[in-house]
Short mmCIF file of C-alpha atoms in Angstrom, two decimals:
data_model
loop_
_atom_site.label_atom_id
_atom_site.label_comp_id
_atom_site.label_asym_id
_atom_site.label_seq_id
_atom_site.Cartn_x
_atom_site.Cartn_y
_atom_site.Cartn_z
CA MET B 205 -6.94 9.40 25.15
CA THR B 206 -10.17 8.68 23.27
CA ALA B 207 -9.74 11.83 21.13
CA PHE B 208 -6.18 10.77 20.23
CA PHE B 209 -7.47 7.32 19.33
CA ARG B 210 -10.23 8.72 17.08
CA ILE B 211 -7.87 11.09 15.27
CA SER B 212 -5.31 8.32 14.88
CA ALA B 213 -7.96 5.88 13.64
CA LEU B 214 -9.23 8.30 11.00
CA LEU B 215 -5.70 9.24 9.90
CA SER B 216 -4.77 5.54 9.71
CA LEU B 217 -7.84 4.78 7.62
CA LEU B 218 -7.04 7.68 5.28
CA LEU B 219 -3.40 6.60 4.86
CA CYS B 220 -4.38 2.98 4.31
CA GLY B 221 -7.00 3.97 1.74
CA GLY B 222 -4.42 6.08 -0.07
CA LEU B 223 -1.88 3.27 -0.18
CA PHE B 224 -4.43 0.68 -1.29
CA GLY B 225 -5.73 3.07 -3.95
CA PHE B 226 -2.23 3.71 -5.24
CA PHE B 227 -1.51 0.00 -5.69
CA TYR B 228 -5.02 -0.65 -7.04
CA ALA B 229 -4.64 2.02 -9.73
CA TRP B 230 -1.55 0.20 -11.03
CA VAL B 231 -3.61 -3.01 -11.25
CA CYS B 232 -6.62 -1.69 -13.12
CA SER B 233 -5.28 1.06 -15.34
CA THR B 234 -1.61 1.99 -15.32
CA MET B 235 -0.10 -1.39 -16.19
CA TRP B 236 -2.86 -2.20 -18.67
CA GLY B 237 -2.12 1.09 -20.39
CA LEU B 238 1.60 0.42 -20.43
CA ASP B 239 1.07 -3.10 -21.75
CA ALA B 240 -1.05 -1.63 -24.57
CA ALA B 241 1.75 0.77 -25.53
CA SER B 242 4.78 -0.24 -27.51
CA PRO B 243 7.38 -1.88 -25.24
CA ASP B 244 9.96 0.90 -25.71
CA VAL B 245 7.39 3.50 -24.64
CA ALA B 246 6.25 1.34 -21.72
CA ILE B 247 9.82 0.92 -20.44
CA ARG B 248 10.60 4.63 -20.65
CA ALA B 249 7.29 5.55 -19.04
CA MET B 250 7.78 3.06 -16.21
CA GLN B 251 11.31 4.34 -15.65
CA ALA B 252 9.94 7.89 -15.37
CA MET B 253 7.09 6.90 -13.03
CA ASN B 254 9.40 4.91 -10.78
CA ALA B 255 11.79 7.85 -10.57
CA SER B 256 8.97 10.28 -9.75
CA VAL B 257 7.26 8.24 -7.02
CA ARG B 258 10.02 8.91 -4.49
CA ASN B 259 8.56 12.15 -3.20
CA ALA B 260 7.24 13.86 -0.08
CA VAL B 261 3.61 13.40 -1.14
CA PHE B 262 3.80 9.61 -1.42
CA ALA B 263 6.25 8.95 1.43
CA PRO B 264 3.81 9.42 4.36
CA SER B 265 1.37 6.92 2.90
CA PHE B 266 4.02 4.39 1.94
CA PHE B 267 6.22 4.58 5.03
CA GLY B 268 3.67 5.83 7.56
CA THR B 269 0.60 3.65 7.09
CA GLY B 270 1.85 0.51 8.86
CA PRO B 271 3.28 2.41 11.86
CA ALA B 272 0.17 4.64 12.07
CA LEU B 273 -2.07 1.57 12.22
CA LEU B 274 0.12 -0.02 14.89
CA ILE B 275 0.06 3.19 16.94
CA THR B 276 -3.72 3.28 16.55
CA GLY B 277 -3.91 -0.28 17.88
CA LEU B 278 -1.89 0.78 20.92
CA LEU B 279 -4.03 3.88 21.43
CA ALA B 280 -7.19 1.77 21.16
CA TRP B 281 -5.92 -0.50 23.90
CA LYS B 282 -4.81 2.43 26.09
CA ALA B 283 -8.13 4.25 25.54
CA GLY B 284 -10.12 1.20 26.65
CA GLN B 285 -11.68 0.62 23.24
CA GLY B 286 -11.56 -3.12 23.82
CA LYS B 287 -9.32 -5.95 22.75
CA ALA B 288 -11.12 -6.50 19.45
CA VAL B 289 -10.59 -2.89 18.32
CA ALA B 290 -6.93 -2.91 19.35
CA LEU B 291 -6.42 -6.28 17.67
CA LEU B 292 -8.07 -5.19 14.40
CA PHE B 293 -5.87 -2.11 14.09
CA THR B 294 -2.75 -4.03 15.10
CA LEU B 295 -3.47 -6.78 12.57
CA SER B 296 -4.13 -4.15 9.94
CA GLY B 297 -0.78 -2.53 10.72
CA LEU B 298 1.09 -5.80 10.46
CA VAL B 299 -0.62 -6.80 7.20
CA VAL B 300 0.11 -3.42 5.61
CA LEU B 301 3.63 -3.21 6.97
CA PHE B 302 4.66 -6.66 5.73
CA GLY B 303 2.28 -7.15 2.78
CA GLY B 304 2.60 -3.60 1.48
CA THR B 305 5.80 -1.88 2.58
CA VAL B 306 8.20 -4.80 3.12
CA LEU B 307 6.94 -6.69 0.05
CA THR B 308 7.39 -3.58 -2.08
CA MET B 309 10.90 -2.95 -0.76
CA ALA B 310 11.89 -6.60 -1.20
CA VAL B 311 10.41 -7.26 -4.64
CA ASN B 312 8.97 -4.32 -6.60
CA VAL B 313 11.69 -1.78 -5.75
CA PRO B 314 14.56 -4.08 -6.84
CA MET B 315 12.68 -4.81 -10.07
CA ASN B 316 12.19 -1.07 -10.59
CA GLU B 317 15.86 -0.37 -9.91
CA ALA B 318 16.89 -3.04 -12.41
CA LEU B 319 14.57 -1.52 -15.02
CA ALA B 320 16.07 1.91 -14.29
CA GLN B 321 19.47 0.55 -15.35
CA VAL B 322 18.22 -0.47 -18.79
CA THR B 323 19.86 1.80 -21.34
CA ALA B 324 18.44 3.35 -24.47
CA ALA B 325 20.60 1.00 -26.55
CA GLN B 326 19.21 -2.04 -24.74
CA ILE B 327 15.66 -0.74 -25.21
CA GLU B 328 16.25 -0.28 -28.93
CA ALA B 329 17.78 -3.75 -29.25
CA ASP B 330 15.23 -5.80 -27.28
CA ALA B 331 12.38 -3.76 -25.76
CA SER B 332 9.79 -6.53 -26.22
CA THR B 333 11.75 -9.07 -24.18
CA ILE B 334 12.75 -6.55 -21.51
CA TRP B 335 9.15 -5.42 -21.01
CA ALA B 336 7.73 -8.96 -21.06
CA ASP B 337 10.28 -10.10 -18.48
CA TYR B 338 9.45 -7.12 -16.25
CA SER B 339 5.72 -6.51 -16.61
CA ALA B 340 4.16 -9.90 -15.84
CA PRO B 341 6.09 -10.64 -12.63
CA TRP B 342 5.87 -7.01 -11.47
CA GLN B 343 2.10 -7.12 -11.92
CA ARG B 344 1.76 -10.37 -9.94
CA TRP B 345 3.63 -8.86 -7.00
CA ASN B 346 1.68 -5.64 -7.32
CA GLN B 347 -1.56 -7.62 -7.19
CA ALA B 348 -0.32 -9.31 -4.02
CA ARG B 349 0.48 -6.01 -2.30
CA THR B 350 -2.87 -4.63 -3.47
CA VAL B 351 -4.68 -7.54 -1.84
CA PHE B 352 -2.65 -7.17 1.36
CA THR B 353 -3.30 -3.44 1.64
CA GLY B 354 -6.97 -4.02 0.79
CA VAL B 355 -7.21 -6.52 3.64
CA GLY B 356 -5.44 -3.99 5.85
CA LEU B 357 -7.98 -1.35 4.87
CA LEU B 358 -10.87 -3.69 5.66
CA LEU B 359 -9.36 -4.55 9.05
CA ALA B 360 -8.89 -0.86 9.89
CA ALA B 361 -12.46 -0.09 8.83
CA ALA B 362 -13.70 -3.00 10.96
CA GLY B 363 -11.70 -1.61 13.88
CA LEU B 364 -13.26 1.81 13.44
CA LEU B 365 -16.75 0.30 13.19
CA ALA B 366 -16.14 -1.84 16.26
CA ALA B 367 -14.96 1.24 18.17
CA GLY B 368 -18.13 3.07 17.10
CA ARG B 369 -20.32 0.18 18.28
CA GLY B 370 -18.45 0.18 21.58
CA SER B 371 -19.13 3.91 22.01
CA ALA B 372 -22.81 3.41 21.21
CA THR B 373 -23.00 0.57 23.71
CA ARG B 374 -21.33 2.69 26.42
CA LEU B 375 -23.69 5.61 25.69
CA SER B 376 -26.82 3.44 25.85
CA ALA B 377 -25.64 1.88 29.12
CA HIS B 378 -25.49 5.37 30.67
CA SER B 379 -28.95 6.38 29.43
#
């Protein structure tokens, strides 16, 4: 069971890091770049990026991180890693699931779908207003999900560190 826990913990940490990094990149480069472009270009680029993100490469990180962390919490408990380790992974899973996945599905995805419906004629008529109405609120919600997944990543890392300390303690007790 300990080997399953360790593999699950590392996979969970990798998935969580990927998801946090994805949201973080939007905060510190992608949206700044789009905001610096002309609004018509920004809208078309965002429409294209939103259409392309629904793929088999991104799906495991987006849909799998929360469940993987929760499974890791259960495996930690079953493997006797201690309550603190199990709790840290479980909390991480809940934070990522609700603050990353559910928040995205409830807020950012509907905003993206609404932007996808904007026609070329609408873009030509009023791109500045459309982009201003979309970008600022989308970025606030993206910053929120970035913070949540960052906290989730920190909790998972703390769980892995706590598990490592527990292993060291068990080894030294047997010496």
